[in-house]
JSON list of C-alpha atoms in Angstrom, two decimals:
[
{"chain": "A", "resi": 1, "resn": "UNK", "atom": "CA", "xyz": [88.06, 93.06, 103.13]},
{"chain": "A", "resi": 2, "resn": "UNK", "atom": "CA", "xyz": [90.80, 96.10, 102.79]},
{"chain": "A", "resi": 3, "resn": "UNK", "atom": "CA", "xyz": [94.61, 95.98, 102.42]},
{"chain": "A", "resi": 4, "resn": "UNK", "atom": "CA", "xyz": [96.40, 99.50, 102.22]},
{"chain": "A", "resi": 5, "resn": "UNK", "atom": "CA", "xyz": [100.00, 100.17, 100.84]},
{"chain": "A", "resi": 6, "resn": "UNK", "atom": "CA", "xyz": [102.96, 101.77, 103.29]},
{"chain": "A", "resi": 7, "resn": "UNK", "atom": "CA", "xyz": [104.09, 105.39, 101.94]},
{"chain": "A", "resi": 8, "resn": "UNK", "atom": "CA", "xyz": [106.76, 104.41, 100.50]},
{"chain": "A", "resi": 9, "resn": "UNK", "atom": "CA", "xyz": [104.96, 100.65, 98.73]},
{"chain": "A", "resi": 10, "resn": "UNK", "atom": "CA", "xyz": [107.29, 97.95, 101.18]},
{"chain": "A", "resi": 11, "resn": "UNK", "atom": "CA", "xyz": [104.49, 96.82, 103.46]},
{"chain": "A", "resi": 12, "resn": "UNK", "atom": "CA", "xyz": [101.57, 95.61, 103.01]},
{"chain": "A", "resi": 13, "resn": "UNK", "atom": "CA", "xyz": [98.23, 95.86, 105.74]},
{"chain": "A", "resi": 14, "resn": "UNK", "atom": "CA", "xyz": [95.19, 93.17, 105.32]},
{"chain": "A", "resi": 15, "resn": "UNK", "atom": "CA", "xyz": [92.09, 93.31, 107.47]},
{"chain": "A", "resi": 16, "resn": "UNK", "atom": "CA", "xyz": [89.58, 90.92, 107.12]},
{"chain": "A", "resi": 17, "resn": "UNK", "atom": "CA", "xyz": [86.65, 89.01, 108.93]},
{"chain": "A", "resi": 18, "resn": "UNK", "atom": "CA", "xyz": [88.35, 87.31, 111.37]},
{"chain": "A", "resi": 19, "resn": "UNK", "atom": "CA", "xyz": [89.31, 90.83, 112.84]},
{"chain": "A", "resi": 20, "resn": "UNK", "atom": "CA", "xyz": [93.08, 90.72, 112.40]},
{"chain": "A", "resi": 21, "resn": "UNK", "atom": "CA", "xyz": [95.41, 92.41, 110.92]},
{"chain": "A", "resi": 22, "resn": "UNK", "atom": "CA", "xyz": [98.45, 91.31, 108.69]},
{"chain": "A", "resi": 23, "resn": "UNK", "atom": "CA", "xyz": [101.21, 92.46, 107.23]},
{"chain": "A", "resi": 24, "resn": "UNK", "atom": "CA", "xyz": [102.99, 91.09, 104.54]},
{"chain": "A", "resi": 25, "resn": "UNK", "atom": "CA", "xyz": [106.28, 91.37, 102.31]},
{"chain": "A", "resi": 26, "resn": "UNK", "atom": "CA", "xyz": [104.57, 91.96, 98.71]},
{"chain": "A", "resi": 27, "resn": "UNK", "atom": "CA", "xyz": [107.57, 91.93, 97.18]},
{"chain": "A", "resi": 28, "resn": "UNK", "atom": "CA", "xyz": [108.74, 88.87, 98.76]},
{"chain": "A", "resi": 29, "resn": "UNK", "atom": "CA", "xyz": [105.72, 86.89, 99.15]},
{"chain": "A", "resi": 30, "resn": "UNK", "atom": "CA", "xyz": [106.22, 86.79, 102.91]},
{"chain": "A", "resi": 31, "resn": "UNK", "atom": "CA", "xyz": [104.27, 87.63, 106.03]},
{"chain": "A", "resi": 32, "resn": "UNK", "atom": "CA", "xyz": [105.48, 89.61, 108.71]},
{"chain": "A", "resi": 33, "resn": "UNK", "atom": "CA", "xyz": [102.28, 89.78, 111.49]},
{"chain": "A", "resi": 34, "resn": "UNK", "atom": "CA", "xyz": [99.80, 89.30, 112.37]},
{"chain": "A", "resi": 35, "resn": "UNK", "atom": "CA", "xyz": [98.13, 91.33, 115.12]},
{"chain": "A", "resi": 36, "resn": "UNK", "atom": "CA", "xyz": [94.81, 89.88, 116.50]},
{"chain": "A", "resi": 37, "resn": "UNK", "atom": "CA", "xyz": [92.51, 93.43, 116.95]},
{"chain": "A", "resi": 38, "resn": "UNK", "atom": "CA", "xyz": [90.10, 94.02, 119.69]},
{"chain": "A", "resi": 39, "resn": "UNK", "atom": "CA", "xyz": [87.47, 94.29, 116.93]},
{"chain": "A", "resi": 40, "resn": "UNK", "atom": "CA", "xyz": [84.46, 92.11, 117.35]},
{"chain": "A", "resi": 41, "resn": "UNK", "atom": "CA", "xyz": [83.23, 92.80, 114.21]},
{"chain": "A", "resi": 42, "resn": "UNK", "atom": "CA", "xyz": [84.60, 92.73, 110.18]},
{"chain": "A", "resi": 43, "resn": "UNK", "atom": "CA", "xyz": [87.55, 94.77, 109.69]},
{"chain": "A", "resi": 44, "resn": "UNK", "atom": "CA", "xyz": [86.68, 97.05, 106.61]},
{"chain": "A", "resi": 45, "resn": "UNK", "atom": "CA", "xyz": [89.74, 99.60, 107.00]},
{"chain": "A", "resi": 46, "resn": "UNK", "atom": "CA", "xyz": [93.13, 99.81, 107.85]},
{"chain": "A", "resi": 47, "resn": "UNK", "atom": "CA", "xyz": [95.91, 102.22, 106.78]},
{"chain": "A", "resi": 48, "resn": "UNK", "atom": "CA", "xyz": [99.65, 102.38, 108.25]},
{"chain": "A", "resi": 49, "resn": "UNK", "atom": "CA", "xyz": [100.25, 106.07, 110.20]},
{"chain": "A", "resi": 50, "resn": "UNK", "atom": "CA", "xyz": [102.39, 108.75, 109.07]},
{"chain": "A", "resi": 51, "resn": "UNK", "atom": "CA", "xyz": [105.40, 109.05, 110.70]},
{"chain": "A", "resi": 52, "resn": "UNK", "atom": "CA", "xyz": [105.52, 106.02, 112.29]},
{"chain": "A", "resi": 53, "resn": "UNK", "atom": "CA", "xyz": [108.00, 104.11, 110.73]},
{"chain": "A", "resi": 54, "resn": "UNK", "atom": "CA", "xyz": [104.96, 101.71, 109.86]},
{"chain": "A", "resi": 55, "resn": "UNK", "atom": "CA", "xyz": [105.09, 100.42, 113.10]},
{"chain": "A", "resi": 56, "resn": "UNK", "atom": "CA", "xyz": [101.21, 101.53, 113.49]},
{"chain": "A", "resi": 57, "resn": "UNK", "atom": "CA", "xyz": [98.60, 100.49, 111.88]},
{"chain": "A", "resi": 58, "resn": "UNK", "atom": "CA", "xyz": [94.60, 102.34, 112.61]},
{"chain": "A", "resi": 59, "resn": "UNK", "atom": "CA", "xyz": [92.07, 100.34, 111.24]},
{"chain": "A", "resi": 60, "resn": "UNK", "atom": "CA", "xyz": [87.85, 100.73, 111.31]},
{"chain": "A", "resi": 61, "resn": "UNK", "atom": "CA", "xyz": [84.97, 97.80, 111.39]},
{"chain": "A", "resi": 62, "resn": "UNK", "atom": "CA", "xyz": [81.62, 96.42, 111.54]},
{"chain": "A", "resi": 63, "resn": "UNK", "atom": "CA", "xyz": [81.54, 97.39, 115.40]},
{"chain": "A", "resi": 64, "resn": "UNK", "atom": "CA", "xyz": [82.02, 101.09, 114.78]},
{"chain": "A", "resi": 65, "resn": "UNK", "atom": "CA", "xyz": [85.71, 101.07, 116.51]},
{"chain": "A", "resi": 66, "resn": "UNK", "atom": "CA", "xyz": [88.83, 102.74, 114.92]},
{"chain": "A", "resi": 67, "resn": "UNK", "atom": "CA", "xyz": [91.37, 101.53, 117.26]},
{"chain": "A", "resi": 68, "resn": "UNK", "atom": "CA", "xyz": [95.63, 101.67, 116.63]},
{"chain": "A", "resi": 69, "resn": "UNK", "atom": "CA", "xyz": [97.81, 98.89, 116.31]},
{"chain": "A", "resi": 70, "resn": "UNK", "atom": "CA", "xyz": [101.43, 98.66, 117.06]},
{"chain": "A", "resi": 71, "resn": "UNK", "atom": "CA", "xyz": [102.44, 95.92, 115.06]},
{"chain": "A", "resi": 72, "resn": "UNK", "atom": "CA", "xyz": [106.57, 95.63, 116.24]},
{"chain": "A", "resi": 73, "resn": "UNK", "atom": "CA", "xyz": [104.45, 94.64, 119.83]},
{"chain": "A", "resi": 74, "resn": "UNK", "atom": "CA", "xyz": [101.37, 92.71, 118.11]},
{"chain": "A", "resi": 75, "resn": "UNK", "atom": "CA", "xyz": [98.40, 94.45, 120.22]},
{"chain": "A", "resi": 76, "resn": "UNK", "atom": "CA", "xyz": [95.92, 97.37, 120.21]},
{"chain": "A", "resi": 77, "resn": "UNK", "atom": "CA", "xyz": [97.30, 100.10, 121.97]},
{"chain": "A", "resi": 78, "resn": "UNK", "atom": "CA", "xyz": [94.77, 102.74, 121.38]},
{"chain": "A", "resi": 79, "resn": "UNK", "atom": "CA", "xyz": [91.06, 101.01, 121.29]},
{"chain": "A", "resi": 80, "resn": "UNK", "atom": "CA", "xyz": [88.17, 102.82, 122.62]},
{"chain": "A", "resi": 81, "resn": "UNK", "atom": "CA", "xyz": [84.65, 102.19, 123.21]},
{"chain": "A", "resi": 82, "resn": "UNK", "atom": "CA", "xyz": [82.85, 102.36, 119.66]},
{"chain": "A", "resi": 83, "resn": "UNK", "atom": "CA", "xyz": [82.12, 105.75, 118.53]},
{"chain": "A", "resi": 84, "resn": "UNK", "atom": "CA", "xyz": [80.05, 105.17, 115.23]},
{"chain": "A", "resi": 85, "resn": "UNK", "atom": "CA", "xyz": [76.32, 103.60, 115.03]},
{"chain": "A", "resi": 86, "resn": "UNK", "atom": "CA", "xyz": [76.86, 100.61, 113.16]},
{"chain": "A", "resi": 87, "resn": "UNK", "atom": "CA", "xyz": [79.38, 99.82, 111.06]},
{"chain": "A", "resi": 88, "resn": "UNK", "atom": "CA", "xyz": [83.10, 102.51, 110.62]},
{"chain": "A", "resi": 89, "resn": "UNK", "atom": "CA", "xyz": [83.60, 101.81, 106.83]},
{"chain": "A", "resi": 90, "resn": "UNK", "atom": "CA", "xyz": [86.56, 104.16, 106.42]},
{"chain": "A", "resi": 91, "resn": "UNK", "atom": "CA", "xyz": [89.80, 105.65, 108.14]},
{"chain": "A", "resi": 92, "resn": "UNK", "atom": "CA", "xyz": [92.53, 107.97, 106.44]},
{"chain": "A", "resi": 93, "resn": "UNK", "atom": "CA", "xyz": [95.55, 110.02, 108.53]},
{"chain": "A", "resi": 94, "resn": "UNK", "atom": "CA", "xyz": [96.93, 112.89, 107.39]},
{"chain": "A", "resi": 95, "resn": "UNK", "atom": "CA", "xyz": [100.30, 113.33, 106.79]},
{"chain": "A", "resi": 96, "resn": "UNK", "atom": "CA", "xyz": [100.74, 116.40, 108.31]},
{"chain": "A", "resi": 97, "resn": "UNK", "atom": "CA", "xyz": [98.47, 115.83, 111.40]},
{"chain": "A", "resi": 98, "resn": "UNK", "atom": "CA", "xyz": [99.68, 112.33, 112.40]},
{"chain": "A", "resi": 99, "resn": "UNK", "atom": "CA", "xyz": [97.58, 112.41, 115.40]},
{"chain": "A", "resi": 100, "resn": "UNK", "atom": "CA", "xyz": [94.50, 113.50, 113.58]},
{"chain": "A", "resi": 101, "resn": "UNK", "atom": "CA", "xyz": [92.36, 110.41, 112.66]},
{"chain": "A", "resi": 102, "resn": "UNK", "atom": "CA", "xyz": [89.19, 110.66, 110.23]},
{"chain": "A", "resi": 103, "resn": "UNK", "atom": "CA", "xyz": [86.42, 108.34, 109.99]},
{"chain": "A", "resi": 104, "resn": "UNK", "atom": "CA", "xyz": [83.16, 107.81, 108.61]},
{"chain": "A", "resi": 105, "resn": "UNK", "atom": "CA", "xyz": [80.57, 105.37, 109.24]},
{"chain": "A", "resi": 106, "resn": "UNK", "atom": "CA", "xyz": [76.97, 103.83, 108.56]},
{"chain": "A", "resi": 107, "resn": "UNK", "atom": "CA", "xyz": [75.07, 106.82, 110.58]},
{"chain": "A", "resi": 108, "resn": "UNK", "atom": "CA", "xyz": [76.51, 109.60, 108.75]},
{"chain": "A", "resi": 109, "resn": "UNK", "atom": "CA", "xyz": [79.00, 110.71, 109.86]},
{"chain": "A", "resi": 110, "resn": "UNK", "atom": "CA", "xyz": [82.57, 112.06, 109.90]},
{"chain": "A", "resi": 111, "resn": "UNK", "atom": "CA", "xyz": [84.68, 111.72, 112.66]},
{"chain": "A", "resi": 112, "resn": "UNK", "atom": "CA", "xyz": [87.94, 113.32, 114.02]},
{"chain": "A", "resi": 113, "resn": "UNK", "atom": "CA", "xyz": [89.70, 111.21, 116.26]},
{"chain": "A", "resi": 114, "resn": "UNK", "atom": "CA", "xyz": [92.35, 112.87, 118.33]},
{"chain": "A", "resi": 115, "resn": "UNK", "atom": "CA", "xyz": [94.53, 109.68, 119.28]},
{"chain": "A", "resi": 116, "resn": "UNK", "atom": "CA", "xyz": [96.68, 112.74, 121.85]},
{"chain": "A", "resi": 117, "resn": "UNK", "atom": "CA", "xyz": [93.31, 113.18, 123.60]},
{"chain": "A", "resi": 118, "resn": "UNK", "atom": "CA", "xyz": [93.37, 110.26, 125.56]},
{"chain": "A", "resi": 119, "resn": "UNK", "atom": "CA", "xyz": [89.46, 109.15, 126.11]},
{"chain": "A", "resi": 120, "resn": "UNK", "atom": "CA", "xyz": [88.41, 112.63, 124.79]},
{"chain": "A", "resi": 121, "resn": "UNK", "atom": "CA", "xyz": [85.49, 111.76, 122.48]},
{"chain": "A", "resi": 122, "resn": "UNK", "atom": "CA", "xyz": [85.90, 112.37, 118.92]},
{"chain": "A", "resi": 123, "resn": "UNK", "atom": "CA", "xyz": [84.41, 115.07, 117.46]},
{"chain": "A", "resi": 124, "resn": "UNK", "atom": "CA", "xyz": [81.96, 115.50, 114.61]},
{"chain": "A", "resi": 125, "resn": "UNK", "atom": "CA", "xyz": [83.11, 117.22, 111.54]},
{"chain": "A", "resi": 126, "resn": "UNK", "atom": "CA", "xyz": [80.28, 116.54, 109.48]},
{"chain": "A", "resi": 127, "resn": "UNK", "atom": "CA", "xyz": [76.08, 114.83, 109.30]},
{"chain": "A", "resi": 128, "resn": "UNK", "atom": "CA", "xyz": [74.40, 112.92, 106.47]},
{"chain": "A", "resi": 129, "resn": "UNK", "atom": "CA", "xyz": [71.22, 113.57, 108.37]},
{"chain": "A", "resi": 130, "resn": "UNK", "atom": "CA", "xyz": [71.50, 117.54, 107.72]},
{"chain": "A", "resi": 131, "resn": "UNK", "atom": "CA", "xyz": [73.17, 116.91, 104.07]},
{"chain": "A", "resi": 132, "resn": "UNK", "atom": "CA", "xyz": [70.69, 118.87, 101.12]},
{"chain": "A", "resi": 133, "resn": "UNK", "atom": "CA", "xyz": [69.58, 116.36, 98.60]},
{"chain": "A", "resi": 134, "resn": "UNK", "atom": "CA", "xyz": [71.10, 116.03, 95.78]},
{"chain": "A", "resi": 135, "resn": "UNK", "atom": "CA", "xyz": [69.31, 116.86, 92.52]},
{"chain": "A", "resi": 136, "resn": "UNK", "atom": "CA", "xyz": [66.80, 114.86, 90.83]},
{"chain": "A", "resi": 137, "resn": "UNK", "atom": "CA", "xyz": [67.06, 112.72, 88.26]},
{"chain": "A", "resi": 138, "resn": "UNK", "atom": "CA", "xyz": [64.14, 111.84, 87.86]},
{"chain": "A", "resi": 139, "resn": "UNK", "atom": "CA", "xyz": [64.87, 108.27, 89.10]},
{"chain": "A", "resi": 140, "resn": "UNK", "atom": "CA", "xyz": [62.89, 107.87, 92.20]},
{"chain": "A", "resi": 141, "resn": "UNK", "atom": "CA", "xyz": [64.69, 107.34, 95.41]},
{"chain": "A", "resi": 142, "resn": "UNK", "atom": "CA", "xyz": [68.38, 108.40, 94.51]},
{"chain": "A", "resi": 143, "resn": "UNK", "atom": "CA", "xyz": [69.89, 106.16, 97.12]},
{"chain": "A", "resi": 144, "resn": "UNK", "atom": "CA", "xyz": [67.90, 106.58, 100.15]},
{"chain": "A", "resi": 145, "resn": "UNK", "atom": "CA", "xyz": [66.96, 109.99, 100.55]},
{"chain": "A", "resi": 146, "resn": "UNK", "atom": "CA", "xyz": [63.34, 109.30, 101.51]},
{"chain": "A", "resi": 147, "resn": "UNK", "atom": "CA", "xyz": [64.89, 106.99, 104.14]},
{"chain": "A", "resi": 148, "resn": "UNK", "atom": "CA", "xyz": [65.93, 108.41, 107.54]},
{"chain": "A", "resi": 149, "resn": "UNK", "atom": "CA", "xyz": [69.16, 106.86, 107.61]},
{"chain": "A", "resi": 150, "resn": "UNK", "atom": "CA", "xyz": [71.95, 108.30, 105.11]},
{"chain": "A", "resi": 151, "resn": "UNK", "atom": "CA", "xyz": [75.45, 106.32, 105.47]},
{"chain": "A", "resi": 152, "resn": "UNK", "atom": "CA", "xyz": [78.93, 107.60, 104.64]},
{"chain": "A", "resi": 153, "resn": "UNK", "atom": "CA", "xyz": [81.07, 105.02, 103.62]},
{"chain": "A", "resi": 154, "resn": "UNK", "atom": "CA", "xyz": [84.02, 106.75, 101.60]},
{"chain": "A", "resi": 155, "resn": "UNK", "atom": "CA", "xyz": [86.01, 109.23, 102.73]},
{"chain": "A", "resi": 156, "resn": "UNK", "atom": "CA", "xyz": [90.00, 111.04, 100.95]},
{"chain": "A", "resi": 157, "resn": "UNK", "atom": "CA", "xyz": [92.27, 113.61, 102.09]},
{"chain": "A", "resi": 158, "resn": "UNK", "atom": "CA", "xyz": [93.14, 115.62, 99.28]},
{"chain": "A", "resi": 159, "resn": "UNK", "atom": "CA", "xyz": [97.15, 114.99, 99.07]},
{"chain": "A", "resi": 160, "resn": "UNK", "atom": "CA", "xyz": [98.20, 118.47, 98.16]},
{"chain": "A", "resi": 161, "resn": "UNK", "atom": "CA", "xyz": [95.90, 120.72, 100.61]},
{"chain": "A", "resi": 162, "resn": "UNK", "atom": "CA", "xyz": [95.20, 118.03, 103.55]},
{"chain": "A", "resi": 163, "resn": "UNK", "atom": "CA", "xyz": [91.55, 121.00, 104.57]},
{"chain": "A", "resi": 164, "resn": "UNK", "atom": "CA", "xyz": [89.79, 119.07, 101.41]},
{"chain": "A", "resi": 165, "resn": "UNK", "atom": "CA", "xyz": [87.88, 116.11, 102.28]},
{"chain": "A", "resi": 166, "resn": "UNK", "atom": "CA", "xyz": [85.99, 114.42, 100.01]},
{"chain": "A", "resi": 167, "resn": "UNK", "atom": "CA", "xyz": [83.06, 111.74, 101.03]},
{"chain": "A", "resi": 168, "resn": "UNK", "atom": "CA", "xyz": [80.82, 109.11, 99.02]},
{"chain": "A", "resi": 169, "resn": "UNK", "atom": "CA", "xyz": [77.07, 108.09, 100.77]},
{"chain": "A", "resi": 170, "resn": "UNK", "atom": "CA", "xyz": [74.34, 105.89, 100.04]},
{"chain": "A", "resi": 171, "resn": "UNK", "atom": "CA", "xyz": [72.31, 108.72, 97.87]},
{"chain": "A", "resi": 172, "resn": "UNK", "atom": "CA", "xyz": [75.83, 108.79, 95.04]},
{"chain": "A", "resi": 173, "resn": "UNK", "atom": "CA", "xyz": [76.70, 111.66, 95.78]},
{"chain": "A", "resi": 174, "resn": "UNK", "atom": "CA", "xyz": [80.78, 112.57, 96.31]},
{"chain": "A", "resi": 175, "resn": "UNK", "atom": "CA", "xyz": [80.84, 115.77, 98.65]},
{"chain": "A", "resi": 176, "resn": "UNK", "atom": "CA", "xyz": [84.05, 118.12, 99.07]},
{"chain": "A", "resi": 177, "resn": "UNK", "atom": "CA", "xyz": [84.47, 119.75, 102.12]},
{"chain": "A", "resi": 178, "resn": "UNK", "atom": "CA", "xyz": [86.95, 122.18, 103.33]},
{"chain": "A", "resi": 179, "resn": "UNK", "atom": "CA", "xyz": [87.29, 121.40, 107.23]},
{"chain": "A", "resi": 180, "resn": "UNK", "atom": "CA", "xyz": [88.69, 125.07, 107.73]},
{"chain": "A", "resi": 181, "resn": "UNK", "atom": "CA", "xyz": [85.07, 126.25, 107.07]},
{"chain": "A", "resi": 182, "resn": "UNK", "atom": "CA", "xyz": [83.75, 124.03, 109.81]},
{"chain": "A", "resi": 183, "resn": "UNK", "atom": "CA", "xyz": [81.41, 120.87, 107.91]},
{"chain": "A", "resi": 184, "resn": "UNK", "atom": "CA", "xyz": [80.59, 123.67, 104.98]},
{"chain": "A", "resi": 185, "resn": "UNK", "atom": "CA", "xyz": [80.17, 121.83, 101.62]},
{"chain": "A", "resi": 186, "resn": "UNK", "atom": "CA", "xyz": [82.43, 123.39, 98.98]},
{"chain": "A", "resi": 187, "resn": "UNK", "atom": "CA", "xyz": [79.58, 124.41, 95.88]}
]
């Protein structure tokens, strides 16, 4: 379901329906480790954590959870209760703030998880439920705007301006947010 290279490109992490993470040395065609995660649903996203010497991986899954695993020990080290209602589709970690994990999901939320905060609930940075409807294309109900369910299924952080985050959702519109301005959408 997902693959992601380490920053320097020497390692690859993969996650799939069996709820495990596998770490590979792709250029040598070798498998280095398997981590059995506490996820109870298919893994949709996995990323190496910055400044962890490729030791830590964050993952998200259909169970709505964000999990941090230690490759060297082969275990999950941070695995709280589900924070998304439904699937958690993507996780991203910004290089200059390696303890802050962003996640998005089926519930339409962009959440910030501070792994230093212990059991503290993640902060909701954006809700698709409050988003402005996209301009009409005349093609009818684009991407489910007539329904109450609006998902956020894609997420990325601008590598040059880390306060800029872009989201993609069920409405087919890409939204760009400036996190310094709360959940304000850039126009």
